[in-house]
XYZ file of C-alpha atoms in Angstrom:
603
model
C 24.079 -97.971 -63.897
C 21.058 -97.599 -66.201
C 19.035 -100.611 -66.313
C 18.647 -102.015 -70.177
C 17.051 -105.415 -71.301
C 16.399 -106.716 -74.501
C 14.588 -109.782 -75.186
C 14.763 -112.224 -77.931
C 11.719 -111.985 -80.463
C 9.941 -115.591 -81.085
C 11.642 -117.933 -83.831
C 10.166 -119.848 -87.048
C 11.839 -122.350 -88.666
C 14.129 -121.487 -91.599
C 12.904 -122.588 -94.865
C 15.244 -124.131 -97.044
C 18.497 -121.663 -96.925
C 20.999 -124.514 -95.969
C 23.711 -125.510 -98.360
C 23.381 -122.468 -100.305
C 26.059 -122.239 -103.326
C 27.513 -119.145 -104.382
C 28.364 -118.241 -107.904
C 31.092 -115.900 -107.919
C 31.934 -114.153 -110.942
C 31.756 -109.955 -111.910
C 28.340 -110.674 -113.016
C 26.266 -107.400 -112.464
C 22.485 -107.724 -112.129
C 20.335 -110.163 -115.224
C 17.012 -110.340 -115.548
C 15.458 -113.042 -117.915
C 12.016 -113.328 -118.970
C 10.458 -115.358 -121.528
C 9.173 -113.843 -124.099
C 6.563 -116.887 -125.175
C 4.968 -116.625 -121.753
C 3.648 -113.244 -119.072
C 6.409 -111.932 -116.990
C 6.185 -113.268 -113.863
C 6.311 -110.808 -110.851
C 9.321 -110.158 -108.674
C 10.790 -107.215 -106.336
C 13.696 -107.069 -104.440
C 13.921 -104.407 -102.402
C 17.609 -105.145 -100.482
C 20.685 -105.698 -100.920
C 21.255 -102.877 -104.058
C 23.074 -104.351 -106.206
C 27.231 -104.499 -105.523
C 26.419 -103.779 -102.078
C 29.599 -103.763 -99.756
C 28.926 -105.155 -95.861
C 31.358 -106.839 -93.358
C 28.674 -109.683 -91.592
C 28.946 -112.529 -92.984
C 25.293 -112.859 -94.179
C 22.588 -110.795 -96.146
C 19.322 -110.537 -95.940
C 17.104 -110.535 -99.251
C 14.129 -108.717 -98.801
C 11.119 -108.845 -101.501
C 8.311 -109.616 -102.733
C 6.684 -112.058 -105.562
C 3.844 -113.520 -106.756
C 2.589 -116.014 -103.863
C 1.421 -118.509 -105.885
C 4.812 -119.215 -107.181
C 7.711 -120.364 -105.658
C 10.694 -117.925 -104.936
C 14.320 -119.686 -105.195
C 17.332 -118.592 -103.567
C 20.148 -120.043 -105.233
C 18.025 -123.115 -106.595
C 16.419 -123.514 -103.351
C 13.074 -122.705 -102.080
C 12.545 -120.353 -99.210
C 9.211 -118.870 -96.646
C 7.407 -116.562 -98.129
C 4.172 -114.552 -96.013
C 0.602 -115.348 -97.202
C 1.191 -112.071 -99.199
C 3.902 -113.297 -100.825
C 6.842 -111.450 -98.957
C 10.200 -112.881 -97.988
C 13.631 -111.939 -96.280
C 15.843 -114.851 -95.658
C 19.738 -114.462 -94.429
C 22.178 -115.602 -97.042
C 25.679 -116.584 -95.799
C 28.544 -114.752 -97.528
C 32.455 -115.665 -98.191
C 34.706 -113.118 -97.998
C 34.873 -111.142 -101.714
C 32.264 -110.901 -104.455
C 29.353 -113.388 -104.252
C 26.676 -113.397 -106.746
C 23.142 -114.212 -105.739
C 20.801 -115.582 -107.695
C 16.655 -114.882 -107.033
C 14.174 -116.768 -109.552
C 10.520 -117.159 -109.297
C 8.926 -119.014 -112.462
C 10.362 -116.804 -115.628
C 12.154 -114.394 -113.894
C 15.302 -113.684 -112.657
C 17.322 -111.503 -110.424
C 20.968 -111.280 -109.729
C 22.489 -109.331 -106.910
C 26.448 -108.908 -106.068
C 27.381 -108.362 -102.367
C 30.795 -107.921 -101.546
C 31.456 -109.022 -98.220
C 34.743 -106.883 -96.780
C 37.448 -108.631 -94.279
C 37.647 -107.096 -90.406
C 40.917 -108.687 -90.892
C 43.754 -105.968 -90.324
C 46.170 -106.283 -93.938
C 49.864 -107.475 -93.266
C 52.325 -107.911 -95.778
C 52.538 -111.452 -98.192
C 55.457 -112.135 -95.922
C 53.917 -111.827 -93.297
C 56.432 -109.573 -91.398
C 55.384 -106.421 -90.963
C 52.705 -103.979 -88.763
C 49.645 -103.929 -89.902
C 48.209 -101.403 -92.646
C 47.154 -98.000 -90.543
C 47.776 -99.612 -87.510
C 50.728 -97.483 -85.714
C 49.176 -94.949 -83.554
C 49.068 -92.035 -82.746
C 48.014 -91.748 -86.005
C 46.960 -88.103 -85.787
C 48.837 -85.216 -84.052
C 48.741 -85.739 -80.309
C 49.562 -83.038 -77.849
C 49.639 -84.032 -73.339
C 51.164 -82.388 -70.374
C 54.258 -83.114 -68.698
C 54.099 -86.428 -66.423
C 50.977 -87.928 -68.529
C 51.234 -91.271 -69.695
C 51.326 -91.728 -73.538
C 50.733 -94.776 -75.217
C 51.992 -96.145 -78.838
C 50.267 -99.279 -80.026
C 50.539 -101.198 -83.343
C 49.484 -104.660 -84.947
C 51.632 -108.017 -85.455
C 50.619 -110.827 -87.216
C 51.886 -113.027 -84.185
C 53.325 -112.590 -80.455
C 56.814 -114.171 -81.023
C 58.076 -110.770 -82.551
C 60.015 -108.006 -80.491
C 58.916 -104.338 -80.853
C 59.772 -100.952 -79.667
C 58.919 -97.619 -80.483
C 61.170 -94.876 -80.750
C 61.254 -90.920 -80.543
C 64.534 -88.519 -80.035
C 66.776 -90.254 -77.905
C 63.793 -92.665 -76.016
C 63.096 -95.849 -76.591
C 59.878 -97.430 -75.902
C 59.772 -101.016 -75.645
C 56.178 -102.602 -77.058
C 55.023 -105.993 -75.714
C 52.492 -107.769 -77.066
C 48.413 -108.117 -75.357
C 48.207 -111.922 -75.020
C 44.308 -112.216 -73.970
C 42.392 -109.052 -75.436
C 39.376 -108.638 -77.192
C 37.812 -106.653 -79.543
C 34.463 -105.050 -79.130
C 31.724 -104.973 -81.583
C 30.141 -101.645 -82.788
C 27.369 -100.615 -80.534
C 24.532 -101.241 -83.060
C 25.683 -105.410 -82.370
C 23.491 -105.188 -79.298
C 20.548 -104.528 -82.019
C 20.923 -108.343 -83.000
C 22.210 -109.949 -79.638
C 25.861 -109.754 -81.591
C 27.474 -107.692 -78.667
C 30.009 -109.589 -77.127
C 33.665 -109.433 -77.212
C 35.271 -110.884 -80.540
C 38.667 -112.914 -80.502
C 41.680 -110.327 -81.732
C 42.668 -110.879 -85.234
C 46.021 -109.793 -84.605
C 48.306 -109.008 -81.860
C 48.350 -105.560 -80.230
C 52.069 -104.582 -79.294
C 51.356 -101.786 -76.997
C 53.890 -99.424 -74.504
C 53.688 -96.419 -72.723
C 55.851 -93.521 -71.112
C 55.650 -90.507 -69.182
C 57.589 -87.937 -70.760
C 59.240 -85.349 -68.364
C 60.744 -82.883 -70.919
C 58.277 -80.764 -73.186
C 58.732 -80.111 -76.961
C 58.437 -81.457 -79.975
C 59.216 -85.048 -80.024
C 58.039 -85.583 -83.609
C 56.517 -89.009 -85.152
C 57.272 -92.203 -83.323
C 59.705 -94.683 -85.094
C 58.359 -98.379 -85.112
C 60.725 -101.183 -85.226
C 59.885 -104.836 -85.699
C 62.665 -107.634 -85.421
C 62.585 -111.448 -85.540
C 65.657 -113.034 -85.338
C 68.209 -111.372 -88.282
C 65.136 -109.282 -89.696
C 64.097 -105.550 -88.885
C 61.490 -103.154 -89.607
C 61.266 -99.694 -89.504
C 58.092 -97.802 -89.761
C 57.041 -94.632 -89.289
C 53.843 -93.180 -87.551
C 51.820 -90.262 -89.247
C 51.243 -88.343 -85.883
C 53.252 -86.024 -83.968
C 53.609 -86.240 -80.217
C 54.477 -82.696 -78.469
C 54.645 -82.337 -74.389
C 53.498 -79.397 -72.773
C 54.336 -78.075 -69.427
C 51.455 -78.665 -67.045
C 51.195 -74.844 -66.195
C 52.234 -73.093 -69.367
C 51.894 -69.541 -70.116
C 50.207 -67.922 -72.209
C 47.377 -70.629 -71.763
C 45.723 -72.303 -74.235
C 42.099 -71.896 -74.023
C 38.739 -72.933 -75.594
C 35.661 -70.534 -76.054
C 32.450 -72.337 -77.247
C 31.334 -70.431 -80.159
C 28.360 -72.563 -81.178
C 24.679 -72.731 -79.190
C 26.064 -75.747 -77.512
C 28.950 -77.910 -78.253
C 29.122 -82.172 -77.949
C 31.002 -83.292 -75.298
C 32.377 -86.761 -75.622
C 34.415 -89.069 -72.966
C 37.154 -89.296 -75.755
C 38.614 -87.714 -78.828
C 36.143 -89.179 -81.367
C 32.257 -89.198 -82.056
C 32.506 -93.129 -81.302
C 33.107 -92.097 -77.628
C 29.595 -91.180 -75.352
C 28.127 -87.951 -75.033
C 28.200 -86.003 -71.908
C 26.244 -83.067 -70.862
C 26.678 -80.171 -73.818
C 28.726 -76.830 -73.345
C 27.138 -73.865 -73.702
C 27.845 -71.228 -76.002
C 30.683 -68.873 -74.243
C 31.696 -70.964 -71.845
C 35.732 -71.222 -71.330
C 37.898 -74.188 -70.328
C 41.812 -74.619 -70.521
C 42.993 -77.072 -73.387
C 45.071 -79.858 -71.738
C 45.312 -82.355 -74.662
C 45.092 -82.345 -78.079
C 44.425 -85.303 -80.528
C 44.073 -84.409 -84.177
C 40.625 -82.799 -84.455
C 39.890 -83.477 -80.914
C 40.769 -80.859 -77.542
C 40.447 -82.206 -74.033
C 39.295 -79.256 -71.656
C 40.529 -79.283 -68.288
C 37.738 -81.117 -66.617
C 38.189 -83.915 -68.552
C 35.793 -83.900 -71.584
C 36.619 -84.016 -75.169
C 35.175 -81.119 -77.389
C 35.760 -81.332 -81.383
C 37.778 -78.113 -82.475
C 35.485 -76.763 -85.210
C 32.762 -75.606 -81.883
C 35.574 -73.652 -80.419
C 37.611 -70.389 -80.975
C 41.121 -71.176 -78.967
C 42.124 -67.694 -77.667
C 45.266 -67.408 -74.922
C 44.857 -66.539 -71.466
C 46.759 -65.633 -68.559
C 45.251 -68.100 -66.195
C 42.374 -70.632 -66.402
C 39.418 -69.659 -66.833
C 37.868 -70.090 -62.560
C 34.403 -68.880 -62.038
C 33.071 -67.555 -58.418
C 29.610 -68.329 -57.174
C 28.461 -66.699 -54.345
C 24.400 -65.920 -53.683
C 21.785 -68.385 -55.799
C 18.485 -67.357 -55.791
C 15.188 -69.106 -56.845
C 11.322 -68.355 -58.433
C 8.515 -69.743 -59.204
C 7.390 -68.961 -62.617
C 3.972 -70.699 -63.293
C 4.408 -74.624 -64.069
C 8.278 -74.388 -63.541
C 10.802 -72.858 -60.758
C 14.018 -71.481 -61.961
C 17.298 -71.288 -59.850
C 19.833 -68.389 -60.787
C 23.445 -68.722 -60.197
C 25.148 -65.884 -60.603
C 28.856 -66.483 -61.637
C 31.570 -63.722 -63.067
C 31.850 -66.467 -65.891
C 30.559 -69.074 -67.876
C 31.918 -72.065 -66.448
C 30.640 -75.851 -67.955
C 27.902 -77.709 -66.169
C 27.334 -80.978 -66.047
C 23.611 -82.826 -65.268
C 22.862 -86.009 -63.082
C 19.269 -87.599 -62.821
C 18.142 -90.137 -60.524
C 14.618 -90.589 -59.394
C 13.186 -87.799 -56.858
C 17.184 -85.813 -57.345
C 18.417 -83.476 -60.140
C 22.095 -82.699 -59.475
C 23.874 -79.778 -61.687
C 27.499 -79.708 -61.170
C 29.744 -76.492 -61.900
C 33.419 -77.214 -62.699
C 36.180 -74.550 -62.363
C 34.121 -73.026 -60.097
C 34.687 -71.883 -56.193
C 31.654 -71.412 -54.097
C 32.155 -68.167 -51.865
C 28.264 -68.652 -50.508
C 27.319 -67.591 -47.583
C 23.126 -66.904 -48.733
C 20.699 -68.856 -50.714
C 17.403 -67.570 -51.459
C 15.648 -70.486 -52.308
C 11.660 -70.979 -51.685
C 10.504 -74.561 -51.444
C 7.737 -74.869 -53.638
C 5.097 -78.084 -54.469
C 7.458 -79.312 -57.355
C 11.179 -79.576 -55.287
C 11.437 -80.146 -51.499
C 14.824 -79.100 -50.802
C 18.090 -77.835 -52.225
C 21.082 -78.751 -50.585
C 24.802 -77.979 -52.163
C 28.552 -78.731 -51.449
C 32.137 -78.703 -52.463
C 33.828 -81.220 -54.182
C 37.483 -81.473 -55.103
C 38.152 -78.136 -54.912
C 37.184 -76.206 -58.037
C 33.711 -78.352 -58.539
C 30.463 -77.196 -56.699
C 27.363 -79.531 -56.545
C 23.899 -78.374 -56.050
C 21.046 -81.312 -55.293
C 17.491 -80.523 -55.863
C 14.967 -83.462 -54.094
C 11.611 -83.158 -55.954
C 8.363 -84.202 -54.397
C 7.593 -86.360 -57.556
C 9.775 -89.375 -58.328
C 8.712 -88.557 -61.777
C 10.929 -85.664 -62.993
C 9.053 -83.975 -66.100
C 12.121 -81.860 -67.741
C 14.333 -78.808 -67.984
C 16.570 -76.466 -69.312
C 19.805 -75.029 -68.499
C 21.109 -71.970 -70.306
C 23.028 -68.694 -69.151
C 21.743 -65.090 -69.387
C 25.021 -62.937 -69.525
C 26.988 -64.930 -66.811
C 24.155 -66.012 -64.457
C 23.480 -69.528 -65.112
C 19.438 -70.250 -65.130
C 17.899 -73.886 -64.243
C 14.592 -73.928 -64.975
C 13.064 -77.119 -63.586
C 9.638 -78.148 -64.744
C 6.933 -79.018 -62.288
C 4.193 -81.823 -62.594
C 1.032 -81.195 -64.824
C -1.766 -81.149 -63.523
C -3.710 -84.511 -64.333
C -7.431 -84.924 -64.100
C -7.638 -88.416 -63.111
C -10.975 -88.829 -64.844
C -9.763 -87.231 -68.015
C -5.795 -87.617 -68.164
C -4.680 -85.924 -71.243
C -6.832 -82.758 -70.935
C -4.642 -79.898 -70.987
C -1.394 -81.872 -71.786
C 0.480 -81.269 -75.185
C 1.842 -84.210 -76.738
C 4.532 -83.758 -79.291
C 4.581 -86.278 -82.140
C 7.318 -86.540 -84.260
C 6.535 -89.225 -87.665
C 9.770 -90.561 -88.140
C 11.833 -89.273 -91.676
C 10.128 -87.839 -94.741
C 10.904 -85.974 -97.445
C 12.411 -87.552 -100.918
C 15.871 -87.617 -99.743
C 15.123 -89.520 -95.454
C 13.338 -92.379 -96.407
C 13.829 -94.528 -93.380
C 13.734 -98.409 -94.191
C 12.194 -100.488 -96.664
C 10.063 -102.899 -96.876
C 9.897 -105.574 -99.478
C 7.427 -104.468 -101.491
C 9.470 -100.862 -101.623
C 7.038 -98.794 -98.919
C 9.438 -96.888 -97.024
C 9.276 -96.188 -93.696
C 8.294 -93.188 -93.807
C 4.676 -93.483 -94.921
C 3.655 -95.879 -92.394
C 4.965 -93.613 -89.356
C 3.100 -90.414 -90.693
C -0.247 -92.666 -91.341
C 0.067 -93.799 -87.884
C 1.484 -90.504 -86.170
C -1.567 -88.727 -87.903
C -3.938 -91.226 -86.576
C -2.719 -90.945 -83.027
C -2.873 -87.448 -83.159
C -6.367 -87.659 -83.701
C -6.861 -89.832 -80.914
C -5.007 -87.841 -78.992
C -7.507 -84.911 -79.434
C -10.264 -86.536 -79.182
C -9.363 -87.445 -75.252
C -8.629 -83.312 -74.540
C -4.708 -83.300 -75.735
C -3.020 -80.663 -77.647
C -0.686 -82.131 -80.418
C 2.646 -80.143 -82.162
C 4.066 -82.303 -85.207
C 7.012 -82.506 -86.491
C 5.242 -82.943 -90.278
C 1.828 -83.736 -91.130
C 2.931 -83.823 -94.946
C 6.007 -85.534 -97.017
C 8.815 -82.866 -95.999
C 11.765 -83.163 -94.894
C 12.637 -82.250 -91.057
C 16.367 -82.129 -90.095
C 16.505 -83.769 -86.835
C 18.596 -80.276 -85.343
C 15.332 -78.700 -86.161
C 12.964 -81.524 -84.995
C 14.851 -81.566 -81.764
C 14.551 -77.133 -81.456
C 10.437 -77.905 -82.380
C 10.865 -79.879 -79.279
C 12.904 -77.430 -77.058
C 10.069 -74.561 -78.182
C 6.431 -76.398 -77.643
C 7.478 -77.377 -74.352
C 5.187 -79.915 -74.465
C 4.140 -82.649 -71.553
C 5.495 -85.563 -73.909
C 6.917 -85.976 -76.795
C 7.185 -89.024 -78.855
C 9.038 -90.168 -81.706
C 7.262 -92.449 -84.518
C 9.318 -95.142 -86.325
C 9.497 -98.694 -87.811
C 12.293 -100.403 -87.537
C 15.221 -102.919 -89.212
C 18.104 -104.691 -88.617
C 22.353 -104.468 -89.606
C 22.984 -106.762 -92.644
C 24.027 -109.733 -90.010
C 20.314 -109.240 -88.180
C 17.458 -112.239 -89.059
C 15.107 -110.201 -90.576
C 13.183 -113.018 -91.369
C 12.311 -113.904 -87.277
C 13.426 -110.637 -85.731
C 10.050 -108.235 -85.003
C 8.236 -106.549 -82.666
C 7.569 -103.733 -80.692
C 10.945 -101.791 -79.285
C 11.527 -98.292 -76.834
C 13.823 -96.189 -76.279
C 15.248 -93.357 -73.706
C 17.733 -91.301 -73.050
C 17.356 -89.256 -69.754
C 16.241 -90.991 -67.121
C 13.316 -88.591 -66.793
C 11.876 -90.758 -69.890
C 12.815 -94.447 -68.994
C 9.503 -94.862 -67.149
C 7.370 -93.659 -70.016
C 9.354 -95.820 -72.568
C 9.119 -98.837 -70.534
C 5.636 -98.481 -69.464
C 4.153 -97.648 -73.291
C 6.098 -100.929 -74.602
C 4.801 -103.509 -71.881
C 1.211 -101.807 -72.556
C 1.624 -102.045 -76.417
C 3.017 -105.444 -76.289
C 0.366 -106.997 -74.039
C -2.621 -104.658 -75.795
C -1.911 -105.652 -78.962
C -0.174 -108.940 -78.319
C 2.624 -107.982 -80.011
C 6.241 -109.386 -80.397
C 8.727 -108.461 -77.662
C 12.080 -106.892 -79.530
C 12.863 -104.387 -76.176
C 13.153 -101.202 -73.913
C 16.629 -99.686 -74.954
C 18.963 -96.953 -73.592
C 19.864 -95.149 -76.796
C 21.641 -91.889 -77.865
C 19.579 -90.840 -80.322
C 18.747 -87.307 -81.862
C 15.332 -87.607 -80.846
C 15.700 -88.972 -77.162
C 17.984 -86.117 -76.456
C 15.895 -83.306 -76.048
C 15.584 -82.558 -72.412
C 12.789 -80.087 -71.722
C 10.113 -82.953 -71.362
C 10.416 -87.049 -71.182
C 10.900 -87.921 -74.764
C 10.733 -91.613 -76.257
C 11.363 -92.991 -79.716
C 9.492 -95.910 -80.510
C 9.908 -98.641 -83.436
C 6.697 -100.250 -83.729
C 7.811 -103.025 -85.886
C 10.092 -104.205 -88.529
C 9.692 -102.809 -91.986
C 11.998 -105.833 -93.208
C 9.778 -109.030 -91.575
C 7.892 -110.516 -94.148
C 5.225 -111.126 -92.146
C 5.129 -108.356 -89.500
C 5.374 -105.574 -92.966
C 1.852 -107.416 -93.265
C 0.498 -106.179 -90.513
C 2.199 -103.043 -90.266
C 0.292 -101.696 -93.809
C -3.275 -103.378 -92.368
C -4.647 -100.043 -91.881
C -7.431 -101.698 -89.222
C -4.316 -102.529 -87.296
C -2.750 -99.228 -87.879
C -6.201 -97.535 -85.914
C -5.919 -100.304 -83.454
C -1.772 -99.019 -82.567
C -3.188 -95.263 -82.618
C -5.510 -96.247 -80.424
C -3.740 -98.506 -78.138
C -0.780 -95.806 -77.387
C -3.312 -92.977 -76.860
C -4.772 -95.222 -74.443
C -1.151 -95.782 -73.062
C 0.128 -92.553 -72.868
C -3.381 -91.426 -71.235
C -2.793 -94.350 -69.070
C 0.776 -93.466 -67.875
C -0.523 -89.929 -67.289
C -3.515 -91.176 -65.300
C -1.120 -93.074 -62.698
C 1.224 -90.102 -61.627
C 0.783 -88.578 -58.071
């Protein structure tokens, strides 16, 4: 299990935000001046006005004259010595209208808070809207279980589910939860949520394959039934069907997911040509035969006569330079799958038999040993033990058939001057007129900041004997597909993502802030967690956390890469600091000094 932690940033009192009353009405935004006296000054830079959210509070984030007091709703709330302010603002479910006024002027803003609340019907008898599922087209294999589940308003009801001549009975989940999105953990929001609704849930294990169409839902209490009929189609295959369905990855490399949906994890990506058998289907969604789910727009299905089974036999190995590659020669692409943990690096082949009886492989100062084996069959495992518990990337791609490792070795570090010879990839976080990042309240966008700042380190970063690639030294936009290929092609020691951060509408901008990290690999939780302790306790900075995050720009996994929020955009008093351009040298400084730091202490 990867170790996370994330630790609660210091609290200030709340100013003034209790017994807040709403106005609700359709009003859109008003502003009022007088016209006998100057306009007094007042931004707000969030909530836009009929802004749509499900927490149950807003944050109001601007800016105003600081000599003047800012209301909320009639009452008076913190503002920084600059005049900056984002307090939460409870919100009922529908339209509230909330009213900002600092001496002559006036802002309204309309936030419609949404209900998590699944919709019944006024009777209350009835499934839930778009709650029968499958709700897309589902195809599984002979034998497998498949599961219907829908939403009740209570547990006293009796349900089944019915398809041809089978009937399914569906009994209700008396003590389940639902789970938060994964951005809850963000704000400390993360734990299971009491179930709005009852879950009527049953499953079966067809034995006869065809077309079984959509499942029939019935609902009875007492003298009443319901009848209600799912929008997917459920068809059973025969576990060894012929010709075989089969998916070809036709893009550079494909997602693989645990489950048939981008809210499901990532595992390690397919490479272009590589074949697996299709052994479930679930609308847009195939699962290949090894158990991963692989959206259908990466693949070209084609038919085969059997699945697709590579053969491995001799694996040889060289030492090119800085890195060591390992060949495995195969007759076909077959999918891999990566494991780190400290000193090992384990690459897995499924569908594929090992007929080895030779390895060539030539210990070298970066990996002590290989060692492989067996497992289950049509899986072979091969274990590389490196002579540094810090592992400093690679790359995995085939050439024809013959899949290629390339493992990177240490650089070599000059105690006395750490960063000499090292490139450093620096990446300022969004850009462009269209990826702004987050605001702040006087309207700076995130953006700015993390290019001043990125452009100062970079500096820095020269000056001590480094060789920086960035992602954008100017206002452009950078897709992050492309920032993550600059990555894959400068090969550099490090690379590190610039950003500041912000919150989900239910977040206290107002007390949340400090310095945060985050990894991917494993290969990078070291750096992350070492450059956030240093900037926290260098700079004396807020503690927010080190996180384990799949992000675009942790992913790349040709060197240990970190993203880094270096505050929050949205605290009214941490924005303060963030713009102090003395304090902006004093971060470009203090993570040079880090990173040369972290460098310095490697064997």
């Amino acid at each position: 299990m990867m170790p996370l932690f994330l630790k609660s940033a210091p609290r200030r009192h709340h100013r003034g935000l209790s017994g807040l009353v709403f106005v609700l009405s359709s009003c859109t935004m008003v502003i009022a001046a007088s016209s006998a006296r100057a306009e007094s000054s007042l931004h707000l830079s969030y909530p836009p006005d009929h802004h749509e959210t499900f927490a149950d509070r807003i944050f109001m984030i601007g800016t105003a004259d600081p000599n003047q007091p800012v209301l909320i709703n009639g009452e008076s709330i913190y503002r920084s010595p600059a005049g900056h302010f984002a307090p939460s603002v409870p919100l009922e479910i529908g339209e509230n209208v909330i009213d900002v006024q600092v001496g002559d002027r006036r802002v309204q803003r309309r936030v419609i808070r949404l209900s998590r609340a699944p919709n019944f019907p006024d009777d209350g008898f009835g499934f839930a809207e778009n709650s029968l599922e499958p709700a897309v087209d589902i195809t599984r294999q002979v034998g497998e279980l498949v599961c219907f589940t829908a939403l009740a308003p209570a547990a006293d009801f009796e349900a089944s589910v019915s398809l041809g001549n089978r009937q399914i009975p569906l009994l209700p989940e008396r003590n389940g939860s639902e789970l938060p999105g994964n951005a809850a953990v963000l704000t400390g929001e993360n734990q299971p949520q009491t179930v709005m609704a009852t879950r009527y849930q049953g499953c079966y294990r067809f034995e006869t394959t065809g077309s079984w169409g959509q499942p029939v839902f019935e609902l009875r209490r007492g003298d009443r039934r319901l009848r209600e009929t799912a929008s997917g189609r459920v068809e059973i295959r025969p576990a060894h069907v012929s010709p075989l369905p089969v998916a070809r990855i036709i893009n550079s490399e494909a997602v693989s997911r645990t489950g048939p949906g981008t809210s499901y994890s990532r595992l390690t990506p397919i490479p272009e040509g590589v074949q697996a058998a299709i052994t479930g289907e679930e609308g847009d969604w195939l699962r290949l035969d090894y158990g991963v789910w692989v959206n259908r727009g990466e693949v070209e299905v084609q038919e085969a006569g059997q699945p697709p089974q590579g053969v491995i036999r001799s694996i040889s190995s060289r030492q090119r330079g800085d890195r060591t590659e390992i060949h495995f020669p195969l007759n076909r692409r077959v999918p891999p799958e990566v494991q780190q943990e400290g000193r090992r690096f384990r690459l897995t082949l499924h569908n594929t038999t090992a007929q080895t009886d030779l390895i060539a492989f030539n210990a070298n100062p970066a990996i002590r040993s290989m060692t492989w084996q067996p497992l289950g069959g049509d899986r072979v495992q091969y274990t590389f033990e490196m002579t540094s518990p810090q592992q400093w990337g690679y790359d995995l791609r085939y050439d024809n058939t013959t899949l290629v490792l390339t493992l990177r070795h240490p650089p070599e570090i000059n105690p006395s001057q750490p960063l000499t010879g090292t490139t450093i990839f620096i990446d300022p976080g969004h850009g462009g007129p269209e990826d702004l990042g987050a605001t702040s309240p006087t309207g700076t966008r995130e953006k700015e900041p993390a290019l001043t700042v990125s452009l100062r380190l970079r500096d820095e970063l020269e000056r001590r004997g480094a060789r920086v690639v960035m992602a954008r030294e100017t206002d452009i936009d950078v897709g992050l597909r492309e920032r993550m290929d600059m990555i894959q092609k400068a090969e550099p020691t490090l690379a590190l993502s610039i950003h500041y951060n912000a919150l989900p509408d239910s977040g206290d901008a107002e007390n949340t802030a400090g310095i945060g990290t985050f990894w991917y690999h494993p290969q990078a939780e070291d750096l992350a967690i070492f450059l956030y302790r240093h900037l926290v306790e260098d700079l004396n900075r807020p503690e927010y956390g080190v996180f384990w995050a799949n992000f675009a720009l942790t992913r790349p996994q040709i060197a240990p890469s970190v993203l880094l929020e270096l505050g929050f955009m949205i605290n009214p008093d941490e924005y303060e600091w963030i713009m102090d351009e003395q304090e902006q040298q004093r971060l470009a400084v203090s993570l040079a000094q880090g990173i040369e730091a972290w460098l310095a202490q490697q064997p």
